[in-house]
mmCIF file with all atom_site columns, C-alpha atoms in Angstrom:
data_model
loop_
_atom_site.group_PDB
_atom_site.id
_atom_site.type_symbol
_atom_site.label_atom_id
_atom_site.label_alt_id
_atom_site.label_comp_id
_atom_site.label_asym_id
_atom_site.label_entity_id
_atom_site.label_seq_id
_atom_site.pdbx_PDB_ins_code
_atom_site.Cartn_x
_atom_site.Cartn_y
_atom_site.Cartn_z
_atom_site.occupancy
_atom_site.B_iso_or_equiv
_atom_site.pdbx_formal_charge
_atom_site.auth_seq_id
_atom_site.auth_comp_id
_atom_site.auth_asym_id
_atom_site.auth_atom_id
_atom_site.pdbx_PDB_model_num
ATOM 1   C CA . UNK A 1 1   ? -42.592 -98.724  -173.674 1.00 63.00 ? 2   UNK A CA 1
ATOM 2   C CA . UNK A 1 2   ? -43.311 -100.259 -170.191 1.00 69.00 ? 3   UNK A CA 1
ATOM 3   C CA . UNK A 1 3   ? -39.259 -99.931  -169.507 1.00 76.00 ? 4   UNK A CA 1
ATOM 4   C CA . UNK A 1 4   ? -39.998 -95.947  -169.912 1.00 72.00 ? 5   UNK A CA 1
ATOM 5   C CA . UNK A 1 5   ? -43.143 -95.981  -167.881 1.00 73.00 ? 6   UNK A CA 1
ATOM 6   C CA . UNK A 1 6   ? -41.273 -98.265  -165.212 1.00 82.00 ? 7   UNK A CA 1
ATOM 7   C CA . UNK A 1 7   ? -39.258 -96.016  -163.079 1.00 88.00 ? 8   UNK A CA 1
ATOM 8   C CA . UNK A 1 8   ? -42.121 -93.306  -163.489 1.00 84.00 ? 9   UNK A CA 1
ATOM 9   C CA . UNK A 1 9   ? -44.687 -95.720  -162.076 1.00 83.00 ? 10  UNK A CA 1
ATOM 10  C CA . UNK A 1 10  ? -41.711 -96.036  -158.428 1.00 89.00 ? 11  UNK A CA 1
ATOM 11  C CA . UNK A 1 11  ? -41.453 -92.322  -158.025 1.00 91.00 ? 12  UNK A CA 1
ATOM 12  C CA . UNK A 1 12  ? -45.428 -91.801  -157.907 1.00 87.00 ? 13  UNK A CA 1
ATOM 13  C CA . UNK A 1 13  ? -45.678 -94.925  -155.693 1.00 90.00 ? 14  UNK A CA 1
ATOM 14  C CA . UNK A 1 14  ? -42.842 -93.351  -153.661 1.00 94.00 ? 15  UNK A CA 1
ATOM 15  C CA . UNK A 1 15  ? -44.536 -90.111  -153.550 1.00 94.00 ? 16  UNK A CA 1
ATOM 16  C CA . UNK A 1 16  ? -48.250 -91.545  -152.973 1.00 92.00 ? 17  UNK A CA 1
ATOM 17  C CA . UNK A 1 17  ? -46.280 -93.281  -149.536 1.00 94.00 ? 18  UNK A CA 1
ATOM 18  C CA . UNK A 1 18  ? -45.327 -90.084  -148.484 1.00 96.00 ? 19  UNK A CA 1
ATOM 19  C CA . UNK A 1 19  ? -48.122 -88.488  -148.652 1.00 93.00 ? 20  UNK A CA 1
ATOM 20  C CA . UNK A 1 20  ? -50.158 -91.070  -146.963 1.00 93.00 ? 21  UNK A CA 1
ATOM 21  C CA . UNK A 1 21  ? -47.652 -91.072  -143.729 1.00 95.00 ? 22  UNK A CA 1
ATOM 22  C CA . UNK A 1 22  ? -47.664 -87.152  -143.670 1.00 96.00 ? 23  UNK A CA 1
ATOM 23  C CA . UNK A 1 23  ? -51.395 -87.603  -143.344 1.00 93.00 ? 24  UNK A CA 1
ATOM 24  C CA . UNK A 1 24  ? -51.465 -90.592  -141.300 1.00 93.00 ? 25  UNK A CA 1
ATOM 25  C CA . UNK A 1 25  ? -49.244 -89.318  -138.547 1.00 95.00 ? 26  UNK A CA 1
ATOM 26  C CA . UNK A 1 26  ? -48.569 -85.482  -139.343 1.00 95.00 ? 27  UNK A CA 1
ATOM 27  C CA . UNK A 1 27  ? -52.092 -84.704  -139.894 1.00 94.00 ? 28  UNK A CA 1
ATOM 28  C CA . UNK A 1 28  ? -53.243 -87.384  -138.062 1.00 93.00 ? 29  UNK A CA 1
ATOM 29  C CA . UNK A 1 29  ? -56.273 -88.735  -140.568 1.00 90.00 ? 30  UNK A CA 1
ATOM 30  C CA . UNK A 1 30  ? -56.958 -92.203  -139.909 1.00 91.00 ? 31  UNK A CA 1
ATOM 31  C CA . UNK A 1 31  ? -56.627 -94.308  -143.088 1.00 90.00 ? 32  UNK A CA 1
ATOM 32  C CA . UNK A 1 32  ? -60.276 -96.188  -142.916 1.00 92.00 ? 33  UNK A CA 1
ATOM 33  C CA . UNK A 1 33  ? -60.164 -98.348  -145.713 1.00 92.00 ? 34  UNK A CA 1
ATOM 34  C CA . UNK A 1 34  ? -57.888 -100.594 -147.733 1.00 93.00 ? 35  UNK A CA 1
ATOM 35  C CA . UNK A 1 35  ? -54.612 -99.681  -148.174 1.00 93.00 ? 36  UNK A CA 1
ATOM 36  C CA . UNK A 1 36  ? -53.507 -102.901 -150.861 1.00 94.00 ? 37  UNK A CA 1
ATOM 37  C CA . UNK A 1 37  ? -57.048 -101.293 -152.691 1.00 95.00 ? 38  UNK A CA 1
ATOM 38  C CA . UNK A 1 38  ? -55.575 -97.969  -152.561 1.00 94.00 ? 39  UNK A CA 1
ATOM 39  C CA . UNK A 1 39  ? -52.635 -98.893  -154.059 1.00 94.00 ? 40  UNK A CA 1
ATOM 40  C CA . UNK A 1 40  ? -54.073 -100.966 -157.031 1.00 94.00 ? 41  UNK A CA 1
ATOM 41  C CA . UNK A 1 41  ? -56.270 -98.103  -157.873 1.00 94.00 ? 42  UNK A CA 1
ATOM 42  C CA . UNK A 1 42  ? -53.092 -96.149  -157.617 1.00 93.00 ? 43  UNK A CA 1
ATOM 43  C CA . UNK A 1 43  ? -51.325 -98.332  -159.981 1.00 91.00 ? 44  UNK A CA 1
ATOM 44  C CA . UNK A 1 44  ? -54.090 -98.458  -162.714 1.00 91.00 ? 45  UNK A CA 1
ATOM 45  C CA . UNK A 1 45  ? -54.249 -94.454  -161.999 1.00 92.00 ? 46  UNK A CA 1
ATOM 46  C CA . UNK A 1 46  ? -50.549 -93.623  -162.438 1.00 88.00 ? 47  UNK A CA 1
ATOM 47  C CA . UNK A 1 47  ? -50.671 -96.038  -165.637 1.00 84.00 ? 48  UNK A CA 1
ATOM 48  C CA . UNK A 1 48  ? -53.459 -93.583  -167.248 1.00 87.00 ? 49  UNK A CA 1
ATOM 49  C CA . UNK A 1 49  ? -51.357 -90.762  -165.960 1.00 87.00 ? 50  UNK A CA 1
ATOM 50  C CA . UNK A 1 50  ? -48.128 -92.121  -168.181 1.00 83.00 ? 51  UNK A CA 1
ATOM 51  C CA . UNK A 1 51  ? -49.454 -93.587  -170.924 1.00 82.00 ? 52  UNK A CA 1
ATOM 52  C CA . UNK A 1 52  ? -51.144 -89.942  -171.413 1.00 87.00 ? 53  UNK A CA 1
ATOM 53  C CA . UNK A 1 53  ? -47.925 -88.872  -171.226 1.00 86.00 ? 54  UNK A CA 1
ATOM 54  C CA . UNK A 1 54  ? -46.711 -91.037  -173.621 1.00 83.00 ? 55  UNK A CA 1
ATOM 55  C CA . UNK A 1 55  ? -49.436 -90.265  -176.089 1.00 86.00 ? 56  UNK A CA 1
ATOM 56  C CA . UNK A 1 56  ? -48.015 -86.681  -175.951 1.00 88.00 ? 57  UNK A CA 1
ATOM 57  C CA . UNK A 1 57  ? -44.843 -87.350  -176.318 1.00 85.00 ? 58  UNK A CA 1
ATOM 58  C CA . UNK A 1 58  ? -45.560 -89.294  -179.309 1.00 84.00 ? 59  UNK A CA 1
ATOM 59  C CA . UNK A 1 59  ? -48.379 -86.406  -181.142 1.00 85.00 ? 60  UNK A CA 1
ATOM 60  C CA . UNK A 1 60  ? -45.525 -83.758  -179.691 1.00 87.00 ? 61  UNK A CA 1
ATOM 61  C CA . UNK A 1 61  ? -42.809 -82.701  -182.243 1.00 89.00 ? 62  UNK A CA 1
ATOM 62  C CA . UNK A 1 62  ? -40.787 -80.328  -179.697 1.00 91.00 ? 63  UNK A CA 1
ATOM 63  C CA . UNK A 1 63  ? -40.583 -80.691  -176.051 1.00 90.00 ? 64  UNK A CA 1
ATOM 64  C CA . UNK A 1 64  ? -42.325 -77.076  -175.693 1.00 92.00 ? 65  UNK A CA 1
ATOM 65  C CA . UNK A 1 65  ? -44.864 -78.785  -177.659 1.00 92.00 ? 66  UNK A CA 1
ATOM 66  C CA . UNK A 1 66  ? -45.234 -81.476  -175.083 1.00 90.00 ? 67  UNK A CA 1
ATOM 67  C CA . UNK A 1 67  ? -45.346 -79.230  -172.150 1.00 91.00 ? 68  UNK A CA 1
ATOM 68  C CA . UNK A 1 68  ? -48.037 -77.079  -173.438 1.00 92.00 ? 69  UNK A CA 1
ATOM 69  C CA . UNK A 1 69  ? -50.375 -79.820  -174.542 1.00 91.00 ? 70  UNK A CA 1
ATOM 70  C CA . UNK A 1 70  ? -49.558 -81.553  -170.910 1.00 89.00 ? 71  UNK A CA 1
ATOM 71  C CA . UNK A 1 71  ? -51.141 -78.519  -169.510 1.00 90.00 ? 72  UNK A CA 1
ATOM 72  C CA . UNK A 1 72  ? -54.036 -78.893  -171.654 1.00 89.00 ? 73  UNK A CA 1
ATOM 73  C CA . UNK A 1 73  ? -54.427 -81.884  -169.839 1.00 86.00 ? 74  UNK A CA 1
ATOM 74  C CA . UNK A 1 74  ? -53.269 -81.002  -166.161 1.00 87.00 ? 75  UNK A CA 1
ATOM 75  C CA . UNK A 1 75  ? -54.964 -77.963  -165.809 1.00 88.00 ? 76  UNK A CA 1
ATOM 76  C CA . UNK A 1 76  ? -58.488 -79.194  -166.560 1.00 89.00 ? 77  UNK A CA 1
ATOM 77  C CA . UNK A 1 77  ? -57.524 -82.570  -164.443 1.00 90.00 ? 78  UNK A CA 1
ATOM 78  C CA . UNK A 1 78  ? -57.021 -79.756  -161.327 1.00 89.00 ? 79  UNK A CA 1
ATOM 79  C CA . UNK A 1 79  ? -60.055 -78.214  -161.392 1.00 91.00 ? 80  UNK A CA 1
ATOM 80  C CA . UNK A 1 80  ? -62.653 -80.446  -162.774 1.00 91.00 ? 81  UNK A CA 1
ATOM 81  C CA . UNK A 1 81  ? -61.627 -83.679  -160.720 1.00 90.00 ? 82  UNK A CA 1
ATOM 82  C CA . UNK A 1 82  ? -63.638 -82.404  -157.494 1.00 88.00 ? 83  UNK A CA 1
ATOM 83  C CA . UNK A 1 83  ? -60.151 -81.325  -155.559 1.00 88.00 ? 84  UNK A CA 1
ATOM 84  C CA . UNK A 1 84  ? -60.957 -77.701  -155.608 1.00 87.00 ? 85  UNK A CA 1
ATOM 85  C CA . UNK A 1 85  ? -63.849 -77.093  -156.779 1.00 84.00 ? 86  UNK A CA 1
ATOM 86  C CA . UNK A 1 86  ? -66.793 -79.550  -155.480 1.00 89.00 ? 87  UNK A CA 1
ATOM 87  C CA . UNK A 1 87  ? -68.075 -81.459  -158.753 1.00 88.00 ? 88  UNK A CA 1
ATOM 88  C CA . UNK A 1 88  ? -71.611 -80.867  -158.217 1.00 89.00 ? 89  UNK A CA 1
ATOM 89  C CA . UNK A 1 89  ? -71.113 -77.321  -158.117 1.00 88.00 ? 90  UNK A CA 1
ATOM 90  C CA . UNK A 1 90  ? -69.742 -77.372  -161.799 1.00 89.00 ? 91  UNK A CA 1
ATOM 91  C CA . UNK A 1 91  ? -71.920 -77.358  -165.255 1.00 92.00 ? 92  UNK A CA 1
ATOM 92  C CA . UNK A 1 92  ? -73.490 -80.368  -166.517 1.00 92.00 ? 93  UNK A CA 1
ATOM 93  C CA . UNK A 1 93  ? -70.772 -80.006  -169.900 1.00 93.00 ? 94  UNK A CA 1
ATOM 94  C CA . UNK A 1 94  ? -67.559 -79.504  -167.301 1.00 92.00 ? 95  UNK A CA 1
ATOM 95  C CA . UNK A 1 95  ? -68.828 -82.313  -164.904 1.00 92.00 ? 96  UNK A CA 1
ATOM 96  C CA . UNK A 1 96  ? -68.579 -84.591  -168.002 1.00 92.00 ? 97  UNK A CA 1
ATOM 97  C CA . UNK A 1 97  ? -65.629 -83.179  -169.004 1.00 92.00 ? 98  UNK A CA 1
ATOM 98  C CA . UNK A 1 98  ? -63.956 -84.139  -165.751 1.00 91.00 ? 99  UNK A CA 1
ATOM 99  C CA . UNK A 1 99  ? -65.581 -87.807  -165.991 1.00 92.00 ? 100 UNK A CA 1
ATOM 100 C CA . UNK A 1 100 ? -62.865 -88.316  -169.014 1.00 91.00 ? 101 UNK A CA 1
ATOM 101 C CA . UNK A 1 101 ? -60.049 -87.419  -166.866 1.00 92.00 ? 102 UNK A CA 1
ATOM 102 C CA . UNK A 1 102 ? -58.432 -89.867  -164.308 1.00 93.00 ? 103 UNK A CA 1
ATOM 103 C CA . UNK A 1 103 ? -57.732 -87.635  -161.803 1.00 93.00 ? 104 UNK A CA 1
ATOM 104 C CA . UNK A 1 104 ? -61.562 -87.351  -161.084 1.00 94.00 ? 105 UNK A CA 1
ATOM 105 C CA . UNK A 1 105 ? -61.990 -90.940  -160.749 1.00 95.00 ? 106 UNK A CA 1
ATOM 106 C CA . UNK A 1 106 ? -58.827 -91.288  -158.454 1.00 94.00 ? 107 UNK A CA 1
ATOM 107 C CA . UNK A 1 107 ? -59.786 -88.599  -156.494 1.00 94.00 ? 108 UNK A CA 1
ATOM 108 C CA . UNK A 1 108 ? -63.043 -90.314  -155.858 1.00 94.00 ? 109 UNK A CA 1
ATOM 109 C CA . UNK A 1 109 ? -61.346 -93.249  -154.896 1.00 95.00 ? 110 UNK A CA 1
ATOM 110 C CA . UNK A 1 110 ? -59.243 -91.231  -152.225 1.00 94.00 ? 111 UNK A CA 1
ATOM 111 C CA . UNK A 1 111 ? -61.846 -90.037  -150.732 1.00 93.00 ? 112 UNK A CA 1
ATOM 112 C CA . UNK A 1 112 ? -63.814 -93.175  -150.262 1.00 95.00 ? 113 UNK A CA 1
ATOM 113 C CA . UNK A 1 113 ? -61.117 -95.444  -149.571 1.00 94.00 ? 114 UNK A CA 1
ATOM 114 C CA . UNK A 1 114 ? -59.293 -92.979  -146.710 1.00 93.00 ? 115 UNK A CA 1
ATOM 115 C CA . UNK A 1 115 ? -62.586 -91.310  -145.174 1.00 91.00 ? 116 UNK A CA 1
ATOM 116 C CA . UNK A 1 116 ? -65.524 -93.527  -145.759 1.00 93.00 ? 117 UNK A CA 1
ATOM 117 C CA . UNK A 1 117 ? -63.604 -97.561  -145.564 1.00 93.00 ? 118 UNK A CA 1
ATOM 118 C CA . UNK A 1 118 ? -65.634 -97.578  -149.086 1.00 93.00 ? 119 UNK A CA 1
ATOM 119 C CA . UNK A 1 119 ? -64.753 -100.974 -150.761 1.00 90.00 ? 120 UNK A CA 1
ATOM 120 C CA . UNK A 1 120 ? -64.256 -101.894 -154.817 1.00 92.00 ? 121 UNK A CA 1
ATOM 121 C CA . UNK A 1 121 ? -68.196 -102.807 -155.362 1.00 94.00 ? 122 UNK A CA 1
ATOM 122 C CA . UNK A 1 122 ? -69.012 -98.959  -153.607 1.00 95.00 ? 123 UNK A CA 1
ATOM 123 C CA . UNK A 1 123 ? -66.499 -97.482  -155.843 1.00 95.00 ? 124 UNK A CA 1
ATOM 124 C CA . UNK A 1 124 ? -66.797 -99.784  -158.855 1.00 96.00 ? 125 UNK A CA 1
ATOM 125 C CA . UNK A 1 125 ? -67.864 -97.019  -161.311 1.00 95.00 ? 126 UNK A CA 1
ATOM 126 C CA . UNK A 1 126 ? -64.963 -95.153  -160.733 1.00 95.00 ? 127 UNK A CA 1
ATOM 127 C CA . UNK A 1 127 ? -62.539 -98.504  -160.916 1.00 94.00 ? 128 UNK A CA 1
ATOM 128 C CA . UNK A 1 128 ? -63.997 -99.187  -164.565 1.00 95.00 ? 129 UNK A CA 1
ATOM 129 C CA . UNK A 1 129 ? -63.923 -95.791  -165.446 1.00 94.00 ? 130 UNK A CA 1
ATOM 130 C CA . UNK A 1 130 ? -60.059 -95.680  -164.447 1.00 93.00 ? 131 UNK A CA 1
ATOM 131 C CA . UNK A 1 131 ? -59.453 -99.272  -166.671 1.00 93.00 ? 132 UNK A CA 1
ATOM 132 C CA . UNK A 1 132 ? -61.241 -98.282  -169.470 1.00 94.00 ? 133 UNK A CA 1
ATOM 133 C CA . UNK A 1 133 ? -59.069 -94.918  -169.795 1.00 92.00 ? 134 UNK A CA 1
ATOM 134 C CA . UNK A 1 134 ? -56.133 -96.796  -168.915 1.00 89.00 ? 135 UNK A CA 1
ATOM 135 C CA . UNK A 1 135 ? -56.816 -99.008  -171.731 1.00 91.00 ? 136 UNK A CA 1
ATOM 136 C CA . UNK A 1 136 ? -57.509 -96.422  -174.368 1.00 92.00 ? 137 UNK A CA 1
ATOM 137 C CA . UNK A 1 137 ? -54.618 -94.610  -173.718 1.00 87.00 ? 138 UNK A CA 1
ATOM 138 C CA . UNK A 1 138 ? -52.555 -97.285  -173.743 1.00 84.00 ? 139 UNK A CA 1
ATOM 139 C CA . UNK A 1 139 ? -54.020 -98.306  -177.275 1.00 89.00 ? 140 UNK A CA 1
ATOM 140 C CA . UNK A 1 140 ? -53.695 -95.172  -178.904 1.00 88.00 ? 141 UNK A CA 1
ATOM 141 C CA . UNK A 1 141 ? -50.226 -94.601  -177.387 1.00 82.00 ? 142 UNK A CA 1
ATOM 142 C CA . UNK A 1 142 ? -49.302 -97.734  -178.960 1.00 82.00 ? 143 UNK A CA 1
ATOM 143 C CA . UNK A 1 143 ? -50.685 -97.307  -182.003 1.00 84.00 ? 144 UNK A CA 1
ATOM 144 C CA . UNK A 1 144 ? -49.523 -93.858  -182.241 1.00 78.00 ? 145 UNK A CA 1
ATOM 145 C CA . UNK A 1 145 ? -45.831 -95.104  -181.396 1.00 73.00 ? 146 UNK A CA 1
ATOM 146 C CA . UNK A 1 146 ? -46.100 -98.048  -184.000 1.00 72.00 ? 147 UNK A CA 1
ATOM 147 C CA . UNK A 1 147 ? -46.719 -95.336  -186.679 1.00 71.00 ? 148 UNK A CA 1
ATOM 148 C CA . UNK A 1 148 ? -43.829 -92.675  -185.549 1.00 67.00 ? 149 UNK A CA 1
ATOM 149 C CA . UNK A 1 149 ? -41.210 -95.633  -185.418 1.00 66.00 ? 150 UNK A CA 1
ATOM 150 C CA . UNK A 1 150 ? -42.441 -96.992  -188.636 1.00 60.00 ? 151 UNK A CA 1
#
């Protein structure tokens, strides 16, 4: 499973490097804080991101079945991570919503990292939050894979 998740886990790396130099010098937003931090969180981050992925793939029967429950997934990650929409601004039942999903504790970690120089003790809610989803969706994408293959 890690061999599928493996050249996945480059591209977003690759992509997340891009990004940061089209800010750094095309935008020209100084990068305050950690940038070895930034990319751990990144990792843990892009491994949620996957093995959520893989948990689809495994529940889904078709691939249009897989692409509509990944947008169950993506389009609630979108607006309830605080990217468009500022998180206090939402509903006590959608900001907890959006505490599930990784892309609110990564985008968190962004923020605080690139604008702030916030450190892993300022930001450690968010860092657990990110493991513990990492793990469960690892877990159930295992177990879910043990009993397809089986």
């Amino acid at each position: 499973m890690l061999g599928k998740l493996a050249p996945y886990m480059v591209i977003g790396f690759a992509e997340m490097g891009m990004i940061l130099v089209a800010m750094r010098f095309g935008f020209e937003v100084p990068i305050r804080g950690s940038l070895i931090f930034l990319f751990a969180m990144a990792l843990v981050y892009l491994f949620a991101l996957l093995s959520m992925g893989l948990f689809i793939s495994t529940r889904a029967q078709t691939q249009s079945q897989a692409q509509q429950m990944a947008q169950f997934f993506l389009l609630p990650s979108i607006f309830l991570s605080g990217y468009i929409f500022p998180v206090a601004g939402l509903p006590f039942v959608l900001k907890w919503i959006g505490r599930v999903l990784p892309a609110t504790h990564m985008v968190e970690i962004m923020r605080g990292v690139v604008l702030r120089n916030a450190g892993p003790l300022e930001l450690l809610p968010n860092v657990l939050s990110l493991f513990a989803i990492s793990a469960v969706m690892v877990t159930l994408s295992v177990r879910r894979f043990r009993k397809v293959s089986a």
